[in-house]
Coordinates of C-alpha atoms in Angstrom, one line a residue:
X1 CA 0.0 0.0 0.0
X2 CA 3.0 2.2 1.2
X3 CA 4.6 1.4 -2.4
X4 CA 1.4 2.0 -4.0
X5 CA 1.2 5.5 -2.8
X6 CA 4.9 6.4 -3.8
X7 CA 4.5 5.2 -7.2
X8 CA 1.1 7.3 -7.1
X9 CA 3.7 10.4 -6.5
X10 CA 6.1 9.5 -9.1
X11 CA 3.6 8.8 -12.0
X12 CA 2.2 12.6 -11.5
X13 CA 6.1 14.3 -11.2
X14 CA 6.2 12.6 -14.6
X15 CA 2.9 14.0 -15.7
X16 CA 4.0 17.6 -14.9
X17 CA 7.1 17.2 -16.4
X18 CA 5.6 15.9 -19.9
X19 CA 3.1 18.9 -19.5
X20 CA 6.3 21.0 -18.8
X21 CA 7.6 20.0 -22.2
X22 CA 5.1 20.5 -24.2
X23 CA 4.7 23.8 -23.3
X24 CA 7.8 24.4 -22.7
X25 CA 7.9 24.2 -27.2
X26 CA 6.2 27.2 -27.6
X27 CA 8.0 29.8 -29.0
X28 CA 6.7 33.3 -27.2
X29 CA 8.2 35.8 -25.0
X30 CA 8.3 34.3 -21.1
X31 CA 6.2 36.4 -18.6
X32 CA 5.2 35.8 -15.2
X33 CA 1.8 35.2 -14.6
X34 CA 1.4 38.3 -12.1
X35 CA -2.4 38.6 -12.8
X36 CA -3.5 34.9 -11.9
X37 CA -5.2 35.0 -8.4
X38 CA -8.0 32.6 -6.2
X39 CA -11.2 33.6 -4.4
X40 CA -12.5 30.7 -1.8
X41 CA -15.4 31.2 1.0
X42 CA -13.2 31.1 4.1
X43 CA -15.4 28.7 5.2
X44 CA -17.1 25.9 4.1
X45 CA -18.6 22.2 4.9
X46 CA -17.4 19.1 5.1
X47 CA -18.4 16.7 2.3
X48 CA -19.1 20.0 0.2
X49 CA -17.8 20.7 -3.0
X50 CA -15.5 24.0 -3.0
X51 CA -15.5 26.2 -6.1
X52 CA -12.2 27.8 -6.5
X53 CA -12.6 31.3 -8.9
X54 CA -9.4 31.6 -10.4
X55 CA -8.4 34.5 -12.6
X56 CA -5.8 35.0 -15.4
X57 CA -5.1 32.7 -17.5
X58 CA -1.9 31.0 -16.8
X59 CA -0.2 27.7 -18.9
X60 CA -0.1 25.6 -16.4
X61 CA -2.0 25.2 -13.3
X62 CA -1.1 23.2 -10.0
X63 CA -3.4 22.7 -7.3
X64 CA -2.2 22.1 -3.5
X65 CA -5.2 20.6 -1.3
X66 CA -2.9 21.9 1.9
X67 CA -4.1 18.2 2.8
X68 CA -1.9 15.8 4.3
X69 CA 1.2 14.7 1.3
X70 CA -0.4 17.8 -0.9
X71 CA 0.7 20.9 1.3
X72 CA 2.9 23.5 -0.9
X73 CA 5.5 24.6 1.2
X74 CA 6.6 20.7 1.7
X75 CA 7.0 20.0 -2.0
X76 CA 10.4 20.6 -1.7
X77 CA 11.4 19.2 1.8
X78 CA 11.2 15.6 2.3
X79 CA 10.1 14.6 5.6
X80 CA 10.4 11.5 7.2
X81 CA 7.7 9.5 8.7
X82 CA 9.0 7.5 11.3
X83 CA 7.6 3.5 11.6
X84 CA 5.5 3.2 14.6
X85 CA 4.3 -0.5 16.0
X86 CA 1.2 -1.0 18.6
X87 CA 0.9 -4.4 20.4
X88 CA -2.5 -5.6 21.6
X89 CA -4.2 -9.2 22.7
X90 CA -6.9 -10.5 24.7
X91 CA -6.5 -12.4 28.0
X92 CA -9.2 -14.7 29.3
X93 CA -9.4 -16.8 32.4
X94 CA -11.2 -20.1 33.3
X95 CA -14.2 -20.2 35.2
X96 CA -15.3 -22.5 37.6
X97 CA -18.3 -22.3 40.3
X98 CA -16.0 -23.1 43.0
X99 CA -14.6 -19.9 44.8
X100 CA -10.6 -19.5 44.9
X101 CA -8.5 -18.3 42.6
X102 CA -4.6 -20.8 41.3
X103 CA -2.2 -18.0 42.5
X104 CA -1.4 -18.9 38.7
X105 CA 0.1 -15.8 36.7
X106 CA 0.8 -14.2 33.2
X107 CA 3.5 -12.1 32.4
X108 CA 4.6 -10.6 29.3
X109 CA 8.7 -10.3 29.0
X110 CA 10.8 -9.2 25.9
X111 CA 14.2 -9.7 24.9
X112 CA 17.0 -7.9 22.7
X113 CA 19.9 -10.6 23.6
X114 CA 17.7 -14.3 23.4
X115 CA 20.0 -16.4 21.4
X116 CA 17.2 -17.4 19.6
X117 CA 17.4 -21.0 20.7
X118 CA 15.0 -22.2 22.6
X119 CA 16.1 -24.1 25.3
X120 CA 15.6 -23.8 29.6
X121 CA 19.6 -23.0 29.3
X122 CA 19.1 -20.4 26.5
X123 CA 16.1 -18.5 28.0
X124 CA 17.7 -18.5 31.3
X125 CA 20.6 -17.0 30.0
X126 CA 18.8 -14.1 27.8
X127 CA 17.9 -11.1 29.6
X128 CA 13.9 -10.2 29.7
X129 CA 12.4 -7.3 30.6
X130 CA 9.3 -7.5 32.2
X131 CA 6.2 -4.8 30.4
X132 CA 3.3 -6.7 31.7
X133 CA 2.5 -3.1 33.4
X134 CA 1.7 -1.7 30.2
X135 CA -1.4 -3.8 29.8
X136 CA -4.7 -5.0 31.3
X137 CA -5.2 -8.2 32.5
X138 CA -7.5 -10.3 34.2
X139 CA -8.2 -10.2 38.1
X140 CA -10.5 -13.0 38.7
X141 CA -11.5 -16.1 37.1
X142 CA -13.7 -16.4 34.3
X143 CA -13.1 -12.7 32.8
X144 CA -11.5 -11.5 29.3
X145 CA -10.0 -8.6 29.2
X146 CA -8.7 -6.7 26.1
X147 CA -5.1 -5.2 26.7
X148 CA -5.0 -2.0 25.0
X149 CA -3.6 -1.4 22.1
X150 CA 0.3 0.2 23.3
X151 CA 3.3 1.5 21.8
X152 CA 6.1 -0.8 21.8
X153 CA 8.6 1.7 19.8
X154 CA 11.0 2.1 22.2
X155 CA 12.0 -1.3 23.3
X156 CA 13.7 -2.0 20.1
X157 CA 17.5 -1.5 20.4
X158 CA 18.4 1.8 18.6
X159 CA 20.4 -0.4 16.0
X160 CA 17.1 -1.7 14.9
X161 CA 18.0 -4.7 16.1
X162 CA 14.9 -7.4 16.7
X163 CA 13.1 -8.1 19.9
X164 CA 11.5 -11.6 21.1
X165 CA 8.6 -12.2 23.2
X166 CA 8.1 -14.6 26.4
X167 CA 4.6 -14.9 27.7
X168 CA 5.3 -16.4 31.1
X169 CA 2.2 -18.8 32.6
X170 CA 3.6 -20.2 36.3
X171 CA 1.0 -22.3 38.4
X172 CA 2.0 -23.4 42.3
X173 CA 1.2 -26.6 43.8
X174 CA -2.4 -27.3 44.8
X175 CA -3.2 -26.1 48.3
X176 CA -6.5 -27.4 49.3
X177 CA -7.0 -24.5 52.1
X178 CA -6.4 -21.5 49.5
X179 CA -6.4 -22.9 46.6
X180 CA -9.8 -24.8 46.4
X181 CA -10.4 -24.5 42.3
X182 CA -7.4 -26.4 41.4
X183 CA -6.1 -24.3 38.6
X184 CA -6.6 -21.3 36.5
X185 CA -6.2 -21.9 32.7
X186 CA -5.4 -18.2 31.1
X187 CA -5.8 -17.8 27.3
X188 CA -4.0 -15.3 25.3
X189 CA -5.3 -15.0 21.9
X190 CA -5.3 -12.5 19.1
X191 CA -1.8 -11.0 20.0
X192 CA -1.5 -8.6 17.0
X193 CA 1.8 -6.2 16.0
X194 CA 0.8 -3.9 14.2
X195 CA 3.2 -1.4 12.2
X196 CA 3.5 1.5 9.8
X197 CA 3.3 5.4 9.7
X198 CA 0.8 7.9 9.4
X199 CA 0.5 6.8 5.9
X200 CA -0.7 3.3 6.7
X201 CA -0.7 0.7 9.6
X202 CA -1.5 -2.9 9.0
X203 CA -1.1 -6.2 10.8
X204 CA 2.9 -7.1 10.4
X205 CA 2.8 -10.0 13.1
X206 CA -0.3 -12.3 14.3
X207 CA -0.2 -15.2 16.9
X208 CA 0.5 -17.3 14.4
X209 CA 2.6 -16.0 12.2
X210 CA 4.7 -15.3 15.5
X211 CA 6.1 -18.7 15.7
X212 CA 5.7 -19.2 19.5
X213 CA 7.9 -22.1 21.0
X214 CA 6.9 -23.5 24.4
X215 CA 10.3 -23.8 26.7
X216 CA 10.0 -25.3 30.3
X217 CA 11.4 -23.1 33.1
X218 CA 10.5 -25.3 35.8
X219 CA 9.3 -28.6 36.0
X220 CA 7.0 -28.9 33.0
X221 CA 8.1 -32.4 32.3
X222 CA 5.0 -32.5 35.5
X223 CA 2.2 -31.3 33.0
X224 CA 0.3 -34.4 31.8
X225 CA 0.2 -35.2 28.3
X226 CA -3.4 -34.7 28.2
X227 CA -2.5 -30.9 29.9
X228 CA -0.2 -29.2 27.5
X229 CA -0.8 -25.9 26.4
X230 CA -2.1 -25.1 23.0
X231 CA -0.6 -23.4 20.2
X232 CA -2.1 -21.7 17.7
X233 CA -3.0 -22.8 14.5
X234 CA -3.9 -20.4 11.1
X235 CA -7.6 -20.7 12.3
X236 CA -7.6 -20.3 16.0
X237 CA -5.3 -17.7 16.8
X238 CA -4.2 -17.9 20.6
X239 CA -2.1 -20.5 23.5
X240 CA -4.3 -21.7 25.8
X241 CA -2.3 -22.0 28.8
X242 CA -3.2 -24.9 31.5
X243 CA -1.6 -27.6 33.9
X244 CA -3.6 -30.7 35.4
X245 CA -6.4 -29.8 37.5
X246 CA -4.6 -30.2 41.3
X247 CA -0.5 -29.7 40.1
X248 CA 1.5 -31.5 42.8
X249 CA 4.6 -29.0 41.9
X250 CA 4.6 -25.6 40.8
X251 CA 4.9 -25.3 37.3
X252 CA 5.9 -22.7 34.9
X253 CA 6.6 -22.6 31.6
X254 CA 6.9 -19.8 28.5
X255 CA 6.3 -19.7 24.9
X256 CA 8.8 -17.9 23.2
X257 CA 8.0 -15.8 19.9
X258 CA 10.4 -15.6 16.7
X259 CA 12.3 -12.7 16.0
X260 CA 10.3 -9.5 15.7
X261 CA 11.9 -6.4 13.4
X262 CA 10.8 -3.1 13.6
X263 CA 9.2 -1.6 11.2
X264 CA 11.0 1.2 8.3
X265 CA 9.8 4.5 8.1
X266 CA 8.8 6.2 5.3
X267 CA 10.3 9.7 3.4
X268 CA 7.1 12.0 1.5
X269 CA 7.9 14.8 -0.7
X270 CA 4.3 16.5 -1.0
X271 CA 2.8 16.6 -4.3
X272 CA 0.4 18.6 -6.2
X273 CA -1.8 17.9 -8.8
X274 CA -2.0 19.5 -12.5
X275 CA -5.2 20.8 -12.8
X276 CA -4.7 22.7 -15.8
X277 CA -2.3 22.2 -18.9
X278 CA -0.6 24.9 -21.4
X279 CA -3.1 22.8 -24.1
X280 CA -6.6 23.3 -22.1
X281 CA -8.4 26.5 -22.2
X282 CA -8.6 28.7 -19.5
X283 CA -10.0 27.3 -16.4
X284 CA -12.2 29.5 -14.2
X285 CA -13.6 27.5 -11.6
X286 CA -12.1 25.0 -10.2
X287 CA -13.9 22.8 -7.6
X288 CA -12.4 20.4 -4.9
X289 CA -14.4 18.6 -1.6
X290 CA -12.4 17.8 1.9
X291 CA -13.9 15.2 3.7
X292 CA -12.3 16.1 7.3
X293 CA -12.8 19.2 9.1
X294 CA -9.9 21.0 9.7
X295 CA -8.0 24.4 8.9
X296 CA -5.9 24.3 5.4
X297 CA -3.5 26.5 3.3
X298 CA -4.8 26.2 -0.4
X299 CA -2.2 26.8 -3.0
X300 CA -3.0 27.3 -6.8
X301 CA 0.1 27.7 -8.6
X302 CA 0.2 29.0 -12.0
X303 CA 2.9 28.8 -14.5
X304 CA 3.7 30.1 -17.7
X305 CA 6.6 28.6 -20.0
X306 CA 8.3 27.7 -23.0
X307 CA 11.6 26.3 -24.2
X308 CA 13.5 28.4 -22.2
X309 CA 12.5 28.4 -18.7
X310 CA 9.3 28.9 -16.7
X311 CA 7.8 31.6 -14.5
X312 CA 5.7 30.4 -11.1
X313 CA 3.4 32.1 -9.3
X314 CA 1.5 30.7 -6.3
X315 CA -1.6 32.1 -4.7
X316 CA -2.3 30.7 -1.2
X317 CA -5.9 30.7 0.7
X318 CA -6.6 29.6 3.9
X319 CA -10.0 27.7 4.6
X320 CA -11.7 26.5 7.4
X321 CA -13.8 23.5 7.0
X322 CA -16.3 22.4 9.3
X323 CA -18.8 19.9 10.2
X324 CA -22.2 20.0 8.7
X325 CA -24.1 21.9 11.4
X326 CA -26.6 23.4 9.8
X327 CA -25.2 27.0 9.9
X328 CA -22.6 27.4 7.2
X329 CA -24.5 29.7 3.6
X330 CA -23.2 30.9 1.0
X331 CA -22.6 34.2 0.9
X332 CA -25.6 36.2 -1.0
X333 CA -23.9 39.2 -2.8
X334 CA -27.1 40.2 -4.2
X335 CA -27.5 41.7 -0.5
X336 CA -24.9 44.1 -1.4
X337 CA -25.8 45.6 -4.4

């Protein structure tokens, strides 16, 4: 989509310069275009069309919306729009009708120094820092609770080195005086990375696609067979994590994600769009709508040329657009006269 909307830019630089050339054949004396100008109400509605008077009569016409990648004085400064990744997911606990709650936990770590293999030895040996503060979680049994959706930008090394996860699930022995349910499975399902600028932000990691790896930290050779957590698959997207019913040890394992990258930035060189060319007659009106209500710096610029150079003169208006209230009219002249 990103790459879409570059190429978008570089197809019209190559329309204006083909419109460039061909006027730029003409074989007349070069003056500025000092007598184009543009009338606009100062404000107007959202979803509304906006008719633009423009006056003179100038080759070329380019038209700045003042909208985000179409604001004049950017055409010729780059800027750089930094990658930005969110991280959300959805925790749910068991339920049960007997009262107590498994002192059983979830935490969510990261690393920038996991060796990427995943063994006891090699997660041990990583160093994890602990963000489960950063999110909500359930307090009781039988609850799901959406984490937020949170900036995870600045826990990738400044190198742009990768990151891995570790979702921690730890159970303690069954105590029949506190601990009178047994367990508490947890569920964390639909953990979603999502990346890119204020261009564009789509889904860059799922559960699945994260490539989670279940490592034993302490005595997970205990769970049953018929207890082992559950991974996700392309159609159910979340680890369902769960011991036997009464554990007679405590128990605590992780699953480990694959590396995760951060995502690139992105650099914009706003654009406007030829309106007018030295080959179409004179344009009077010109009419444009803006969806979102805002403040914007309008820039027409007109252009006359030949073979030898060209001549640019842009008009600016500012415009205030507004949500349809009710209470924005066109202004009746015929009151005036």
């Amino acid at each position: 989509m990103i790459d879409t909307m570059i190429t978008r830019f570089k197809i019209i630089a190559a329309a204006l310069s083909a419109i460039l050339f061909s006027a730029c054949n003409k074989d007349y004396e070069l003056v500025s275009p000092d007598d184009f100008s543009v009338e606009a109400p100062s404000v107007v509605k959202a979803g509304q069309g906006v008719n633009f008077t423009l006056g003179g009569n100038p080759d070329l016409i380019m038209f700045f919306s003042g909208e985000f990648g179409h604001v004049f004085a950017g055409r010729d400064n780059p800027t750089l729009y930094p990658g930005t990744m969110s991280l959300s997911f959805v925790s749910e606990t068991s339920t049960s009708s007997t009262p107590g709650m498994n002192p059983g936990h979830m935490a969510l770590r990261y690393s920038t120094d996991f060796s990427g293999i995943y063994t006891t030895e090699a997660v041990n040996a990583a160093t994890w820092t602990d963000i489960s503060d950063r999110f909500a979680w359930p307090v009781a049994q039988g609850q799901s609770v959406s984490s937020g959706e949170v900036c995870i930008d600045d826990i990738f090394p400044k190198d742009g080195g990768a990151v891995y996860f570790r979702l921690d699930y730890r159970v303690t022995a069954f105590d029949e005086e506190t601990q009178p349910d047994g367990r508490v499975q947890w569920i964390n399902k639909d953990f979603t990375i999502n990346g890119g600028t204020v261009l564009l932000t789509r889904e860059l990691y799922n559960h699945y696609t994260l490539g989670w790896q279940i490592v034993g930290i302490e005595n997970y050779d205990q769970c049953s067979s018929s207890n082992l957590p559950q991974m996700p698959t392309s159609s159910k997207h979340r680890i369902a994590f769960r011991t036997q019913f009464k554990p007679e040890v405590d128990i605590e394992y992780a699953a480990v994600s694959a590396p995760v990258s951060p995502t690139e930035g992105i650099v914009i060189k706003d654009e406007g769009v030829s309106i007018k060319t030295a080959m179409d007659p004179r344009l009077a009106v010109y009419r444009y709508t803006y969806q979102k209500a805002g403040e914007y710096d309008v820039t027409f610029s007109g252009i006359n040329a030949n073979r030898y150079g060209n001549i640019e003169v842009p008009r600016t208006v500012r415009i205030k657009v507004v949500e349809d209230g009710g209470n924005v009219h066109p202004i009746n002249t015929e009151e005036w006269k």
